[in-house]
């Protein structure tokens, strides 16, 4: 199976409030919690917005966490003896220090994504500051952990980030190192093949991206190697406009990714990797509706009577959608998996002509 993979850096809690919140929710701290998860458990963890079902996550216990553990132990020691939290936290911090001695600064577990990334609820003392999450399952704790000193030579961590993509040869080496002592079936059967960008052309884009479309982890790649070709076949003409500024009552409201001429009128296009991982996405789409003017290029503008007012076309790696300004709803029109040929795009166009009026 062709997948993408990433290292998720787990740092230890940084405040007593944070550790108590997790203890109350899970009856243990974050590191203990991960280490006791069973293979069949399904848990939400922070994830990149491009994560899709089947992707692999490697759990890494940050080397710097020992500093947080020791700092918290000192803070806990200063709590009054009458504070009921003191003894509980002391026990968990002692356990955390022991766990750190086993796999601090190491990849210690593997899991598999079982759903697309989505925006999740943000918590006041959340261990993760990102609010994009994906469901993870198939947890496997490694008998032989992989130390930072060993894997950093081929898969260096992203500085001060919780997510580090692991692609191509880096994935192959990390996979090989893990499988040497720990057999993980889904990891053994997984392959992280880079998207063959150099092979994508106006003649091959649709067939090649059918297999690799969900493996774009940069929006600019998806736009250049899929959406640009798509729009050339979908609009009235091959020509389309990029980064188009919308105005309402002479004030700039937003910049649409693209604008095409569709059924003799200009319509805004918004492109995302995953619309479910965008905060206040409808609010963003509203900026392109009821436009009095759209600046298409340095020397070309579209006026109000030339612009589709109540609809915005939306495309992500999963589907083609239409946003209805009056109803404030995004409707899936077609899954991109079903778009396998230029005639399919033409059929989609005819379907949209009946909707966008």
Coordinates of C-alpha atoms in Angstrom, one line a residue:
X1 CA 0.0 0.0 0.0
X2 CA 1.3 3.4 -1.0
X3 CA 1.1 5.7 2.1
X4 CA 2.6 8.9 3.6
X5 CA 4.2 8.8 7.0
X6 CA 5.2 11.3 9.7
X7 CA 6.9 11.4 13.1
X8 CA 4.7 12.8 15.8
X9 CA 6.8 14.4 18.5
X10 CA 5.3 14.0 22.0
X11 CA 6.7 16.4 24.6
X12 CA 5.9 15.9 28.2
X13 CA 3.3 18.2 29.9
X14 CA 4.7 21.6 30.8
X15 CA 2.3 22.7 33.6
X16 CA 0.8 20.9 36.6
X17 CA -2.7 22.0 35.3
X18 CA -2.0 20.2 32.0
X19 CA -0.9 17.0 33.7
X20 CA -3.9 17.0 36.0
X21 CA -6.3 17.5 33.1
X22 CA -4.9 14.4 31.4
X23 CA -4.8 12.4 34.6
X24 CA -8.5 13.2 35.1
X25 CA -9.4 12.3 31.6
X26 CA -7.3 9.2 31.1
X27 CA -6.1 8.3 34.7
X28 CA -2.5 8.6 33.5
X29 CA -0.2 11.1 31.8
X30 CA 0.2 11.4 28.0
X31 CA 3.3 9.2 27.7
X32 CA 1.9 6.4 29.9
X33 CA -1.4 6.7 28.0
X34 CA 0.3 6.0 24.6
X35 CA 2.4 3.2 26.0
X36 CA -0.7 1.3 27.3
X37 CA -2.9 1.7 24.2
X38 CA -4.1 -1.5 22.7
X39 CA -3.9 -2.3 19.0
X40 CA -7.7 -2.1 18.5
X41 CA -8.0 1.3 20.3
X42 CA -9.0 4.4 18.3
X43 CA -7.7 7.7 19.6
X44 CA -7.6 11.2 18.2
X45 CA -4.1 12.7 17.9
X46 CA -2.7 15.8 16.3
X47 CA -2.0 15.3 12.6
X48 CA -1.0 17.1 9.5
X49 CA -3.9 18.3 7.4
X50 CA -2.8 16.0 4.6
X51 CA -3.1 12.8 6.6
X52 CA -5.5 10.2 5.1
X53 CA -6.6 6.7 6.0
X54 CA -3.7 4.2 6.0
X55 CA -0.9 6.7 6.6
X56 CA 1.7 5.7 9.2
X57 CA 2.5 7.7 12.4
X58 CA 5.7 7.1 14.4
X59 CA 5.5 8.3 18.0
X60 CA 8.7 10.0 19.3
X61 CA 9.2 11.0 22.9
X62 CA 11.0 14.3 22.8
X63 CA 14.5 14.3 24.2
X64 CA 13.9 17.7 25.9
X65 CA 11.0 16.3 27.9
X66 CA 13.3 15.3 30.9
X67 CA 13.7 19.0 31.6
X68 CA 9.9 19.4 31.8
X69 CA 9.6 16.4 34.1
X70 CA 12.3 17.6 36.5
X71 CA 10.8 21.2 36.5
X72 CA 7.4 19.8 37.3
X73 CA 8.8 17.6 40.1
X74 CA 10.2 20.8 41.7
X75 CA 6.9 22.6 41.3
X76 CA 5.0 19.7 42.8
X77 CA 7.3 19.5 45.8
X78 CA 6.4 23.1 46.6
X79 CA 2.7 22.3 46.8
X80 CA 1.2 22.3 50.3
X81 CA 0.9 18.8 51.9
X82 CA -2.8 19.4 52.2
X83 CA -3.1 19.7 48.4
X84 CA -4.7 16.4 47.3
X85 CA -3.1 16.7 43.9
X86 CA 0.4 16.5 45.3
X87 CA 0.7 12.8 45.9
X88 CA -1.0 11.9 42.7
X89 CA 1.2 14.1 40.6
X90 CA 4.4 12.9 42.4
X91 CA 3.5 9.3 41.5
X92 CA 2.9 10.1 37.8
X93 CA 6.0 12.2 37.5
X94 CA 8.1 9.4 39.1
X95 CA 6.6 7.0 36.5
X96 CA 7.3 9.5 33.7
X97 CA 10.9 9.7 34.7
X98 CA 11.2 5.9 34.6
X99 CA 9.5 5.8 31.2
X100 CA 11.9 8.5 29.9
X101 CA 14.8 6.3 30.9
X102 CA 13.4 3.6 28.7
X103 CA 12.5 5.6 25.6
X104 CA 13.2 9.3 26.0
X105 CA 14.6 10.7 22.8
X106 CA 13.3 7.7 20.9
X107 CA 10.6 6.5 18.5
X108 CA 8.8 4.1 20.8
X109 CA 5.5 3.3 19.1
X110 CA 3.8 3.1 15.7
X111 CA 0.2 3.7 14.7
X112 CA -2.0 3.9 11.6
X113 CA -4.4 6.7 10.5
X114 CA -7.9 5.4 10.2
X115 CA -9.7 8.6 9.0
X116 CA -9.0 11.9 7.3
X117 CA -7.7 14.8 9.3
X118 CA -10.3 17.2 10.7
X119 CA -10.4 20.3 12.9
X120 CA -10.9 19.2 16.5
X121 CA -11.9 20.9 19.7
X122 CA -9.2 23.1 21.3
X123 CA -8.7 22.6 25.1
X124 CA -7.4 25.2 27.5
X125 CA -4.5 23.1 28.8
X126 CA -4.2 20.8 25.7
X127 CA -0.9 19.0 25.3
X128 CA -1.1 19.7 21.6
X129 CA -1.4 23.3 20.4
X130 CA -2.5 22.3 16.9
X131 CA -6.2 21.8 16.5
X132 CA -6.1 19.5 13.5
X133 CA -6.6 15.8 14.5
X134 CA -6.9 12.4 12.9
X135 CA -8.1 9.1 14.4
X136 CA -5.2 6.7 15.0
X137 CA -5.4 2.9 15.6
X138 CA -3.4 -0.3 15.3
X139 CA -0.9 0.9 18.0
X140 CA 2.2 -1.1 18.4
X141 CA 4.7 -0.5 21.2
X142 CA 8.2 -1.3 20.0
X143 CA 10.4 -3.8 21.8
X144 CA 13.4 -2.0 20.4
X145 CA 13.1 1.7 20.3
X146 CA 14.8 3.8 17.6
X147 CA 17.0 6.6 19.1
X148 CA 17.2 10.1 17.8
X149 CA 20.9 9.8 17.4
X150 CA 20.4 6.9 15.0
X151 CA 17.4 8.0 12.8
X152 CA 18.3 11.8 12.7
X153 CA 20.9 11.1 10.1
X154 CA 18.3 10.1 7.5
X155 CA 15.1 11.6 9.0
X156 CA 16.0 14.8 10.8
X157 CA 13.2 16.2 12.9
X158 CA 11.5 19.5 12.0
X159 CA 12.8 22.1 14.4
X160 CA 10.2 23.1 17.1
X161 CA 7.4 21.3 15.2
X162 CA 5.3 18.4 16.3
X163 CA 5.0 16.9 12.8
X164 CA 7.9 15.7 10.6
X165 CA 7.0 14.1 7.3
X166 CA 8.9 10.9 6.5
X167 CA 9.1 10.3 2.8
X168 CA 10.7 8.1 0.2
X169 CA 14.2 6.8 1.2
X170 CA 13.8 8.2 4.8
X171 CA 10.7 6.1 5.2
X172 CA 12.3 3.0 3.8
X173 CA 15.2 3.2 6.2
X174 CA 13.1 3.9 9.3
X175 CA 10.8 1.1 8.3
X176 CA 13.7 -1.3 7.8
X177 CA 15.2 -0.3 11.2
X178 CA 11.9 -1.0 13.0
X179 CA 11.1 -4.3 11.2
X180 CA 14.6 -5.6 12.1
X181 CA 13.4 -6.3 15.7
X182 CA 9.6 -5.6 15.6
X183 CA 7.3 -7.0 13.0
X184 CA 4.4 -4.6 12.3
X185 CA 2.3 -6.1 9.5
X186 CA 0.8 -2.9 8.1
X187 CA 4.2 -1.2 8.2
X188 CA 5.8 -4.1 6.4
X189 CA 3.3 -3.8 3.6
X190 CA 3.5 0.0 3.3
X191 CA 5.4 1.9 0.7
X192 CA 6.1 5.7 0.7
X193 CA 6.7 6.4 -3.0
X194 CA 7.1 10.1 -3.8
X195 CA 4.7 11.6 -6.3
X196 CA 6.3 11.4 -9.7
X197 CA 6.0 15.1 -10.4
X198 CA 8.4 15.1 -13.3
X199 CA 6.2 12.6 -15.2
X200 CA 3.0 14.7 -14.8
X201 CA 2.0 16.6 -18.0
X202 CA -1.1 17.8 -19.8
X203 CA -1.4 14.3 -21.3
X204 CA -0.7 12.2 -18.2
X205 CA -2.0 14.3 -15.3
X206 CA -5.3 12.5 -14.8
X207 CA -4.1 9.0 -14.9
X208 CA -1.0 9.6 -12.7
X209 CA -2.8 11.7 -10.1
X210 CA -5.5 9.0 -9.7
X211 CA -3.0 7.0 -7.7
X212 CA -1.0 9.9 -6.1
X213 CA -3.5 12.7 -5.7
X214 CA -4.0 12.2 -1.9
X215 CA -0.2 12.1 -1.5
X216 CA 0.3 15.8 -2.2
X217 CA 1.3 17.3 1.2
X218 CA 1.8 20.8 -0.2
X219 CA -1.2 22.7 -1.5
X220 CA 0.9 24.3 -4.2
X221 CA 1.7 20.9 -5.6
X222 CA -1.9 19.9 -5.8
X223 CA -2.8 23.2 -7.5
X224 CA 0.0 23.0 -10.1
X225 CA -0.2 19.3 -10.9
X226 CA -3.9 18.6 -10.7
X227 CA -6.2 21.7 -10.3
X228 CA -4.5 23.8 -13.1
X229 CA -5.1 20.9 -15.6
X230 CA -8.6 20.3 -14.3
X231 CA -9.7 23.9 -14.7
X232 CA -8.3 24.0 -18.3
X233 CA -10.9 21.3 -19.1
X234 CA -13.7 22.5 -16.9
X235 CA -14.1 26.1 -17.8
X236 CA -15.5 27.7 -21.0
X237 CA -11.9 28.3 -22.1
X238 CA -8.5 26.8 -21.2
X239 CA -7.4 30.1 -19.8
X240 CA -8.0 30.8 -16.0
X241 CA -6.8 33.4 -13.6
X242 CA -4.8 33.0 -10.3
X243 CA -4.7 34.9 -7.0
X244 CA -7.7 37.1 -7.9
X245 CA -8.6 39.9 -5.5
X246 CA -12.3 40.3 -4.7
X247 CA -13.9 43.7 -3.8
X248 CA -17.2 44.6 -2.2
X249 CA -18.2 48.3 -1.9
X250 CA -14.7 49.2 -3.0
X251 CA -13.1 47.3 -0.1
X252 CA -11.0 44.2 -0.6
X253 CA -12.7 41.2 0.9
X254 CA -10.3 38.3 -0.1
X255 CA -8.1 36.7 -2.7
X256 CA -9.5 33.6 -4.5
X257 CA -7.1 30.9 -5.6
X258 CA -8.5 31.0 -9.1
X259 CA -11.2 32.4 -11.3
X260 CA -12.6 30.8 -14.4
X261 CA -15.2 31.7 -17.0
X262 CA -18.0 29.2 -16.4
X263 CA -21.2 29.3 -18.5
X264 CA -20.2 32.9 -19.7
X265 CA -19.6 34.3 -16.2
X266 CA -16.6 34.6 -13.9
X267 CA -16.7 32.3 -10.8
X268 CA -14.3 32.0 -7.9
X269 CA -12.4 28.8 -7.1
X270 CA -11.0 27.9 -3.8
X271 CA -8.4 25.0 -3.5
X272 CA -7.5 23.1 -0.3
X273 CA -5.8 19.9 0.5
X274 CA -8.6 19.0 3.0
X275 CA -11.6 21.2 3.5
X276 CA -12.3 19.5 6.8
X277 CA -9.0 20.8 8.2
X278 CA -9.6 24.5 7.6
X279 CA -10.8 26.7 10.4
X280 CA -13.8 28.9 9.6
X281 CA -13.8 27.8 5.9
X282 CA -17.3 29.0 5.2
X283 CA -16.2 32.4 6.4
X284 CA -13.4 32.4 3.9
X285 CA -15.7 31.4 1.1
X286 CA -18.1 34.3 2.0
X287 CA -15.4 36.7 1.0
X288 CA -15.8 35.8 -2.6
X289 CA -19.5 36.1 -2.7
X290 CA -21.5 39.2 -3.7
X291 CA -18.4 40.7 -5.3
X292 CA -18.8 44.0 -7.0
X293 CA -15.4 43.6 -8.8
X294 CA -12.7 41.0 -9.2
X295 CA -9.2 41.9 -10.2
X296 CA -8.2 39.1 -12.5
X297 CA -4.8 40.4 -13.5
X298 CA -2.9 43.6 -13.7
X299 CA -4.8 44.7 -16.7
X300 CA -8.1 42.9 -16.5
X301 CA -11.1 43.2 -14.1
X302 CA -14.5 41.5 -13.9
X303 CA -17.5 43.7 -13.0
X304 CA -20.5 42.8 -10.9
X305 CA -22.9 41.8 -13.7
X306 CA -20.1 39.5 -15.1
X307 CA -19.6 37.6 -11.8
X308 CA -21.4 34.6 -10.3
X309 CA -22.6 36.1 -7.1
X310 CA -24.0 33.2 -5.0
X311 CA -21.7 30.3 -5.6
X312 CA -18.0 29.4 -5.2
X313 CA -16.4 26.2 -6.6
X314 CA -14.3 24.3 -4.0
X315 CA -11.8 21.6 -4.8
X316 CA -9.7 19.4 -2.4
X317 CA -7.9 16.1 -2.9
X318 CA -11.1 14.2 -2.2
X319 CA -13.8 16.0 -4.0
X320 CA -15.4 18.7 -6.1
X321 CA -17.8 20.9 -4.1
X322 CA -20.1 23.9 -4.6
X323 CA -20.6 26.5 -1.9
X324 CA -24.1 28.1 -1.8
X325 CA -23.9 31.6 -0.4
X326 CA -27.7 31.8 0.3
X327 CA -27.9 28.5 2.1
X328 CA -24.4 28.8 3.7
X329 CA -23.6 25.2 2.8
X330 CA -20.9 23.3 1.0
X331 CA -22.2 20.4 -1.1
X332 CA -20.1 17.6 -2.5
X333 CA -20.9 17.3 -6.2
X334 CA -18.5 14.6 -7.2
X335 CA -15.7 12.5 -5.6
X336 CA -12.5 13.0 -7.6
X337 CA -12.0 9.2 -7.6
X338 CA -14.9 9.2 -10.0
X339 CA -13.2 11.7 -12.4
X340 CA -11.1 9.3 -14.5
X341 CA -11.2 11.0 -18.0
X342 CA -11.8 14.3 -19.7
X343 CA -15.4 13.2 -20.7
X344 CA -16.0 12.8 -16.9
X345 CA -15.0 16.4 -16.4
X346 CA -17.3 17.5 -19.2
X347 CA -20.2 15.5 -17.5
X348 CA -19.4 17.2 -14.2
X349 CA -19.5 20.6 -16.0
X350 CA -23.0 19.9 -17.3
X351 CA -24.1 18.9 -13.9
X352 CA -22.8 22.2 -12.5
X353 CA -24.4 24.2 -15.2
X354 CA -27.8 23.1 -13.8
X355 CA -26.8 24.2 -10.3
X356 CA -24.9 27.4 -10.8
X357 CA -27.4 29.9 -12.2

